[in-house]
mmCIF file of C-alpha atoms in Angstrom:
data_model
loop_
_atom_site.group_PDB
_atom_site.id
_atom_site.type_symbol
_atom_site.label_atom_id
_atom_site.label_comp_id
_atom_site.label_asym_id
_atom_site.label_seq_id
_atom_site.Cartn_x
_atom_site.Cartn_y
_atom_site.Cartn_z
ATOM 1 C CA UNK A 1 -6.770 -2.657 14.036
ATOM 2 C CA UNK A 2 -6.222 -6.010 15.592
ATOM 3 C CA UNK A 3 -2.542 -5.103 16.227
ATOM 4 C CA UNK A 4 -3.606 -1.878 17.846
ATOM 5 C CA UNK A 5 -5.887 -3.661 20.293
ATOM 6 C CA UNK A 6 -3.319 -6.213 21.139
ATOM 7 C CA UNK A 7 -0.795 -3.508 21.963
ATOM 8 C CA UNK A 8 -3.363 -2.232 24.465
ATOM 9 C CA UNK A 9 -3.770 -5.856 25.789
ATOM 10 C CA UNK A 10 0.053 -6.198 26.052
ATOM 11 C CA UNK A 11 0.166 -3.082 28.145
ATOM 12 C CA UNK A 12 -2.559 -4.219 30.496
ATOM 13 C CA UNK A 13 -1.142 -7.727 30.835
ATOM 14 C CA UNK A 14 2.260 -6.319 31.699
ATOM 15 C CA UNK A 15 0.645 -5.398 35.008
ATOM 16 C CA UNK A 16 0.566 -9.125 35.849
ATOM 17 C CA UNK A 17 3.343 -10.202 38.173
ATOM 18 C CA UNK A 18 5.779 -12.876 37.106
ATOM 19 C CA UNK A 19 4.208 -15.576 39.360
ATOM 20 C CA UNK A 20 0.808 -15.040 37.724
ATOM 21 C CA UNK A 21 2.269 -15.116 34.188
ATOM 22 C CA UNK A 22 4.215 -18.318 35.030
ATOM 23 C CA UNK A 23 1.160 -19.975 36.543
ATOM 24 C CA UNK A 24 -1.089 -19.021 33.556
ATOM 25 C CA UNK A 25 1.485 -20.129 31.028
ATOM 26 C CA UNK A 26 2.363 -23.499 32.739
ATOM 27 C CA UNK A 27 -1.364 -24.292 32.826
ATOM 28 C CA UNK A 28 -1.872 -23.308 29.148
ATOM 29 C CA UNK A 29 -4.189 -20.459 30.225
ATOM 30 C CA UNK A 30 -2.132 -17.502 29.102
ATOM 31 C CA UNK A 31 -3.029 -17.601 25.452
ATOM 32 C CA UNK A 32 -6.810 -18.066 26.168
ATOM 33 C CA UNK A 33 -6.608 -14.999 28.502
ATOM 34 C CA UNK A 34 -4.936 -12.921 25.796
ATOM 35 C CA UNK A 35 -7.490 -14.071 23.200
ATOM 36 C CA UNK A 36 -10.463 -13.369 25.518
ATOM 37 C CA UNK A 37 -9.166 -9.882 26.350
ATOM 38 C CA UNK A 38 -8.354 -9.026 22.775
ATOM 39 C CA UNK A 39 -11.727 -10.090 21.409
ATOM 40 C CA UNK A 40 -13.525 -8.226 24.228
ATOM 41 C CA UNK A 41 -11.678 -4.995 23.426
ATOM 42 C CA UNK A 42 -12.215 -5.439 19.713
ATOM 43 C CA UNK A 43 -15.946 -6.030 19.977
ATOM 44 C CA UNK A 44 -16.515 -3.228 22.415
ATOM 45 C CA UNK A 45 -15.526 -0.770 19.673
ATOM 46 C CA UNK A 46 -18.125 -2.066 17.180
ATOM 47 C CA UNK A 47 -21.202 0.228 17.020
ATOM 48 C CA UNK A 48 -24.627 -1.315 16.627
ATOM 49 C CA UNK A 49 -27.686 0.762 15.817
ATOM 50 C CA UNK A 50 -29.749 1.516 18.931
ATOM 51 C CA UNK A 51 -32.959 -0.040 17.501
ATOM 52 C CA UNK A 52 -31.221 -3.307 16.597
ATOM 53 C CA UNK A 53 -29.335 -3.425 19.858
ATOM 54 C CA UNK A 54 -32.547 -3.155 21.870
ATOM 55 C CA UNK A 55 -34.200 -5.832 19.682
ATOM 56 C CA UNK A 56 -31.263 -8.193 20.305
ATOM 57 C CA UNK A 57 -31.448 -7.448 24.041
ATOM 58 C CA UNK A 58 -35.171 -8.220 24.177
ATOM 59 C CA UNK A 59 -34.627 -11.568 22.412
ATOM 60 C CA UNK A 60 -31.692 -12.463 24.702
ATOM 61 C CA UNK A 61 -33.718 -11.740 27.877
ATOM 62 C CA UNK A 62 -36.634 -13.776 26.539
ATOM 63 C CA UNK A 63 -34.428 -16.661 25.576
ATOM 64 C CA UNK A 64 -33.053 -16.878 29.088
ATOM 65 C CA UNK A 65 -36.311 -15.918 30.806
ATOM 66 C CA UNK A 66 -34.828 -12.776 32.323
ATOM 67 C CA UNK A 67 -37.572 -10.314 31.488
ATOM 68 C CA UNK A 68 -38.492 -9.953 35.124
ATOM 69 C CA UNK A 69 -36.275 -7.348 36.779
ATOM 70 C CA UNK A 70 -35.935 -9.363 39.981
ATOM 71 C CA UNK A 71 -34.898 -12.466 38.084
ATOM 72 C CA UNK A 72 -32.393 -10.463 36.063
ATOM 73 C CA UNK A 73 -30.652 -9.057 39.146
ATOM 74 C CA UNK A 74 -30.563 -12.383 40.784
ATOM 75 C CA UNK A 75 -29.074 -14.022 37.673
ATOM 76 C CA UNK A 76 -26.455 -11.288 37.385
ATOM 77 C CA UNK A 77 -25.414 -11.593 41.026
ATOM 78 C CA UNK A 78 -25.281 -15.410 40.738
ATOM 79 C CA UNK A 79 -22.937 -15.219 37.733
ATOM 80 C CA UNK A 80 -20.907 -12.296 39.009
ATOM 81 C CA UNK A 81 -21.890 -10.093 36.040
ATOM 82 C CA UNK A 82 -22.859 -6.415 35.595
ATOM 83 C CA UNK A 83 -25.643 -5.239 33.259
ATOM 84 C CA UNK A 84 -22.787 -4.025 30.891
ATOM 85 C CA UNK A 85 -21.387 -7.539 30.858
ATOM 86 C CA UNK A 86 -24.797 -8.909 29.984
ATOM 87 C CA UNK A 87 -25.231 -6.464 27.140
ATOM 88 C CA UNK A 88 -21.755 -7.256 25.780
ATOM 89 C CA UNK A 89 -22.558 -10.929 25.863
ATOM 90 C CA UNK A 90 -25.870 -10.468 24.095
ATOM 91 C CA UNK A 91 -24.290 -8.329 21.371
ATOM 92 C CA UNK A 92 -21.111 -10.391 20.861
ATOM 93 C CA UNK A 93 -22.373 -12.299 17.803
ATOM 94 C CA UNK A 94 -23.624 -9.398 15.813
ATOM 95 C CA UNK A 95 -20.590 -7.317 16.701
ATOM 96 C CA UNK A 96 -18.214 -10.078 15.613
ATOM 97 C CA UNK A 97 -20.090 -10.524 12.342
ATOM 98 C CA UNK A 98 -19.992 -6.820 11.613
ATOM 99 C CA UNK A 99 -16.328 -6.503 12.538
ATOM 100 C CA UNK A 100 -15.179 -9.527 10.538
ATOM 101 C CA UNK A 101 -17.104 -8.640 7.340
ATOM 102 C CA UNK A 102 -15.935 -5.044 7.404
ATOM 103 C CA UNK A 103 -12.277 -5.660 8.365
ATOM 104 C CA UNK A 104 -11.608 -8.536 5.995
ATOM 105 C CA UNK A 105 -13.989 -7.614 3.146
ATOM 106 C CA UNK A 106 -11.074 -7.082 0.677
ATOM 107 C CA UNK A 107 -9.583 -10.531 1.464
ATOM 108 C CA UNK A 108 -12.691 -12.718 1.407
ATOM 109 C CA UNK A 109 -12.785 -13.532 -2.345
ATOM 110 C CA UNK A 110 -9.102 -14.545 -2.531
ATOM 111 C CA UNK A 111 -9.392 -16.605 0.683
ATOM 112 C CA UNK A 112 -12.509 -18.327 -0.730
ATOM 113 C CA UNK A 113 -10.688 -19.230 -3.976
ATOM 114 C CA UNK A 114 -7.783 -20.673 -1.866
ATOM 115 C CA UNK A 115 -10.204 -22.700 0.274
ATOM 116 C CA UNK A 116 -12.781 -23.599 -2.374
ATOM 117 C CA UNK A 117 -11.725 -27.206 -2.968
ATOM 118 C CA UNK A 118 -12.472 -27.979 0.743
ATOM 119 C CA UNK A 119 -15.746 -26.087 0.783
ATOM 120 C CA UNK A 120 -17.456 -27.972 -2.046
ATOM 121 C CA UNK A 121 -20.244 -30.244 -0.782
ATOM 122 C CA UNK A 122 -19.986 -34.016 -1.480
ATOM 123 C CA UNK A 123 -22.201 -36.972 -0.757
ATOM 124 C CA UNK A 124 -20.601 -40.390 -1.387
ATOM 125 C CA UNK A 125 -20.907 -44.067 -0.485
ATOM 126 C CA UNK A 126 -17.996 -45.902 1.015
ATOM 127 C CA UNK A 127 -16.892 -49.353 2.116
ATOM 128 C CA UNK A 128 -13.707 -49.732 4.239
ATOM 129 C CA UNK A 129 -12.051 -53.179 4.898
ATOM 130 C CA UNK A 130 -8.560 -54.194 6.007
ATOM 131 C CA UNK A 131 -8.123 -56.932 3.344
ATOM 132 C CA UNK A 132 -7.356 -55.866 -0.253
ATOM 133 C CA UNK A 133 -8.802 -59.015 -1.758
ATOM 134 C CA UNK A 134 -12.104 -58.572 0.190
ATOM 135 C CA UNK A 135 -12.231 -54.955 -1.061
ATOM 136 C CA UNK A 136 -11.669 -56.042 -4.685
ATOM 137 C CA UNK A 137 -14.301 -58.737 -4.374
ATOM 138 C CA UNK A 138 -16.853 -56.236 -3.039
ATOM 139 C CA UNK A 139 -15.867 -53.816 -5.888
ATOM 140 C CA UNK A 140 -16.517 -56.455 -8.550
ATOM 141 C CA UNK A 141 -19.858 -57.491 -6.981
ATOM 142 C CA UNK A 142 -20.963 -53.845 -7.150
ATOM 143 C CA UNK A 143 -19.750 -53.046 -10.725
ATOM 144 C CA UNK A 144 -21.194 -56.374 -12.042
ATOM 145 C CA UNK A 145 -24.515 -55.436 -10.405
ATOM 146 C CA UNK A 146 -24.554 -58.422 -8.189
ATOM 147 C CA UNK A 147 -24.985 -56.380 -5.035
ATOM 148 C CA UNK A 148 -25.939 -52.890 -3.935
ATOM 149 C CA UNK A 149 -23.142 -50.803 -2.368
ATOM 150 C CA UNK A 150 -25.401 -49.856 0.509
ATOM 151 C CA UNK A 151 -26.178 -53.413 1.376
ATOM 152 C CA UNK A 152 -22.499 -54.443 1.249
ATOM 153 C CA UNK A 153 -21.473 -51.455 3.328
ATOM 154 C CA UNK A 154 -23.966 -52.440 6.005
ATOM 155 C CA UNK A 155 -22.536 -55.962 6.108
ATOM 156 C CA UNK A 156 -18.775 -55.468 5.611
ATOM 157 C CA UNK A 157 -17.588 -51.909 6.173
ATOM 158 C CA UNK A 158 -15.425 -51.426 9.207
ATOM 159 C CA UNK A 159 -16.249 -47.778 9.889
ATOM 160 C CA UNK A 160 -19.237 -45.911 11.330
ATOM 161 C CA UNK A 161 -20.622 -45.523 7.799
ATOM 162 C CA UNK A 162 -21.935 -49.101 8.014
ATOM 163 C CA UNK A 163 -24.681 -47.685 10.212
ATOM 164 C CA UNK A 164 -25.849 -45.505 7.319
ATOM 165 C CA UNK A 165 -25.540 -47.956 4.450
ATOM 166 C CA UNK A 166 -22.093 -46.467 3.700
ATOM 167 C CA UNK A 167 -23.345 -42.986 2.978
ATOM 168 C CA UNK A 168 -21.245 -40.024 3.983
ATOM 169 C CA UNK A 169 -22.515 -36.426 3.706
ATOM 170 C CA UNK A 170 -23.658 -34.131 2.425
ATOM 171 C CA UNK A 171 -20.590 -32.436 3.832
ATOM 172 C CA UNK A 172 -17.438 -30.575 2.828
ATOM 173 C CA UNK A 173 -14.071 -32.388 2.608
ATOM 174 C CA UNK A 174 -12.476 -30.040 5.026
ATOM 175 C CA UNK A 175 -10.470 -32.313 7.396
ATOM 176 C CA UNK A 176 -10.796 -35.404 5.104
ATOM 177 C CA UNK A 177 -7.701 -37.434 4.308
ATOM 178 C CA UNK A 178 -5.883 -35.972 1.267
ATOM 179 C CA UNK A 179 -6.126 -39.265 -0.632
ATOM 180 C CA UNK A 180 -9.870 -39.365 -0.137
ATOM 181 C CA UNK A 181 -10.125 -35.747 -1.246
ATOM 182 C CA UNK A 182 -8.154 -36.459 -4.451
ATOM 183 C CA UNK A 183 -10.191 -39.586 -5.259
ATOM 184 C CA UNK A 184 -13.516 -37.784 -4.863
ATOM 185 C CA UNK A 185 -12.396 -34.673 -6.804
ATOM 186 C CA UNK A 186 -11.491 -36.996 -9.684
ATOM 187 C CA UNK A 187 -14.670 -39.100 -9.553
ATOM 188 C CA UNK A 188 -17.662 -39.201 -11.821
ATOM 189 C CA UNK A 189 -21.074 -39.312 -10.303
ATOM 190 C CA UNK A 190 -22.322 -42.883 -9.973
ATOM 191 C CA UNK A 191 -19.042 -44.507 -10.918
ATOM 192 C CA UNK A 192 -17.551 -46.914 -8.409
ATOM 193 C CA UNK A 193 -13.764 -46.389 -7.751
ATOM 194 C CA UNK A 194 -11.597 -49.483 -7.591
ATOM 195 C CA UNK A 195 -10.048 -50.174 -4.162
ATOM 196 C CA UNK A 196 -7.416 -47.666 -2.930
ATOM 197 C CA UNK A 197 -5.505 -47.646 0.303
ATOM 198 C CA UNK A 198 -5.600 -45.080 3.064
ATOM 199 C CA UNK A 199 -3.398 -46.060 6.031
ATOM 200 C CA UNK A 200 -4.350 -49.616 6.982
ATOM 201 C CA UNK A 201 -7.718 -49.767 5.136
ATOM 202 C CA UNK A 202 -8.757 -50.435 1.579
ATOM 203 C CA UNK A 203 -11.642 -48.303 0.321
ATOM 204 C CA UNK A 204 -14.230 -48.738 -2.287
ATOM 205 C CA UNK A 205 -16.348 -45.583 -2.901
ATOM 206 C CA UNK A 206 -18.805 -44.012 -5.283
ATOM 207 C CA UNK A 207 -19.554 -40.259 -5.682
ATOM 208 C CA UNK A 208 -23.300 -39.705 -5.308
ATOM 209 C CA UNK A 209 -23.519 -35.916 -5.457
ATOM 210 C CA UNK A 210 -21.287 -32.871 -5.756
ATOM 211 C CA UNK A 211 -22.222 -29.202 -5.247
ATOM 212 C CA UNK A 212 -19.454 -26.635 -5.941
ATOM 213 C CA UNK A 213 -19.153 -23.961 -3.240
ATOM 214 C CA UNK A 214 -20.577 -20.510 -4.075
ATOM 215 C CA UNK A 215 -19.524 -17.314 -2.472
ATOM 216 C CA UNK A 216 -22.928 -16.533 -1.033
ATOM 217 C CA UNK A 217 -23.627 -14.577 2.148
ATOM 218 C CA UNK A 218 -23.157 -17.595 4.427
ATOM 219 C CA UNK A 219 -19.840 -18.500 2.909
ATOM 220 C CA UNK A 220 -18.705 -14.823 2.940
ATOM 221 C CA UNK A 221 -19.387 -14.795 6.681
ATOM 222 C CA UNK A 222 -17.571 -18.051 7.202
ATOM 223 C CA UNK A 223 -14.536 -16.819 5.235
ATOM 224 C CA UNK A 224 -14.475 -13.553 7.263
ATOM 225 C CA UNK A 225 -14.464 -15.513 10.539
ATOM 226 C CA UNK A 226 -11.638 -17.731 9.286
ATOM 227 C CA UNK A 227 -9.574 -14.622 8.319
ATOM 228 C CA UNK A 228 -10.262 -13.049 11.664
ATOM 229 C CA UNK A 229 -9.220 -16.169 13.572
ATOM 230 C CA UNK A 230 -6.092 -16.555 11.487
ATOM 231 C CA UNK A 231 -5.070 -12.979 11.896
ATOM 232 C CA UNK A 232 -5.870 -12.967 15.627
ATOM 233 C CA UNK A 233 -3.941 -16.176 16.256
ATOM 234 C CA UNK A 234 -0.836 -14.687 14.631
ATOM 235 C CA UNK A 235 -1.026 -11.670 16.937
ATOM 236 C CA UNK A 236 -1.808 -13.614 20.021
ATOM 237 C CA UNK A 237 1.368 -15.750 19.403
ATOM 238 C CA UNK A 238 3.404 -12.572 19.369
ATOM 239 C CA UNK A 239 1.887 -11.229 22.630
ATOM 240 C CA UNK A 240 2.258 -14.613 24.286
ATOM 241 C CA UNK A 241 5.924 -14.737 23.262
ATOM 242 C CA UNK A 242 6.573 -11.212 24.437
ATOM 243 C CA UNK A 243 5.036 -11.927 27.841
ATOM 244 C CA UNK A 244 7.059 -15.151 28.284
ATOM 245 C CA UNK A 245 10.235 -13.456 27.148
ATOM 246 C CA UNK A 246 9.588 -10.529 29.554
ATOM 247 C CA UNK A 247 9.220 -13.142 32.309
ATOM 248 C CA UNK A 248 12.544 -14.819 31.388
ATOM 249 C CA UNK A 249 14.277 -11.476 31.373
ATOM 250 C CA UNK A 250 12.984 -10.624 34.799
ATOM 251 C CA UNK A 251 14.236 -13.911 36.084
ATOM 252 C CA UNK A 252 17.714 -13.445 34.536
ATOM 253 C CA UNK A 253 17.988 -9.982 36.130
ATOM 254 C CA UNK A 254 16.999 -11.377 39.527
ATOM 255 C CA UNK A 255 19.545 -14.170 39.226
ATOM 256 C CA UNK A 256 22.311 -11.700 38.361
ATOM 257 C CA UNK A 257 21.385 -9.066 40.918
#
């Protein structure tokens, strides 16, 4: 379905002249335009029950204090929008949710299993210092019960965690350094890890809490959005490449003519 819509987008964007395509591409605006048009066309095809649609519209108008007809028309004129534009904006979230869950339903579980290690929730305490011997000294003071890891983090840690007594989380490890991910995945709760190096810092850490990710409704929705974005990005790359190639071909023909 995404490919079908992007074929339509490709056809409409072919109407752009070469100067416009070149200008958009050189300013890195061509891909955002393709994405915006693709999503708009995809969402316009998603049907929402009339009762729910009207409820969402009422909430949207109340949120932006646009219940008064005069205020509404003034706001639309100020933003260069039509009432249909307003309705599409208000319904965008529910339409996207419906579309993603329906379209990628059969892929959600396998994508979740692939992503699970980065979706688990961790809370841990950490101290980061540049000197290995200092890191080892702090580690020994903690394991020998001379000092609390939170107090030492507040005094010595060289990262923002020192503002929070060294505590990180609760949060997923998505985006964390691979070495940190591996260390935490192989940690026991309450056990301090000896110093290990990440780039130019030595780290002492202790796992405080770990909650394995579950495929509940919130995670199902998140997975469906990720699959949508992944699929859409692949298609957008193709459309962008086609448009740029078309531009280059036109230029070659002009040079040779």
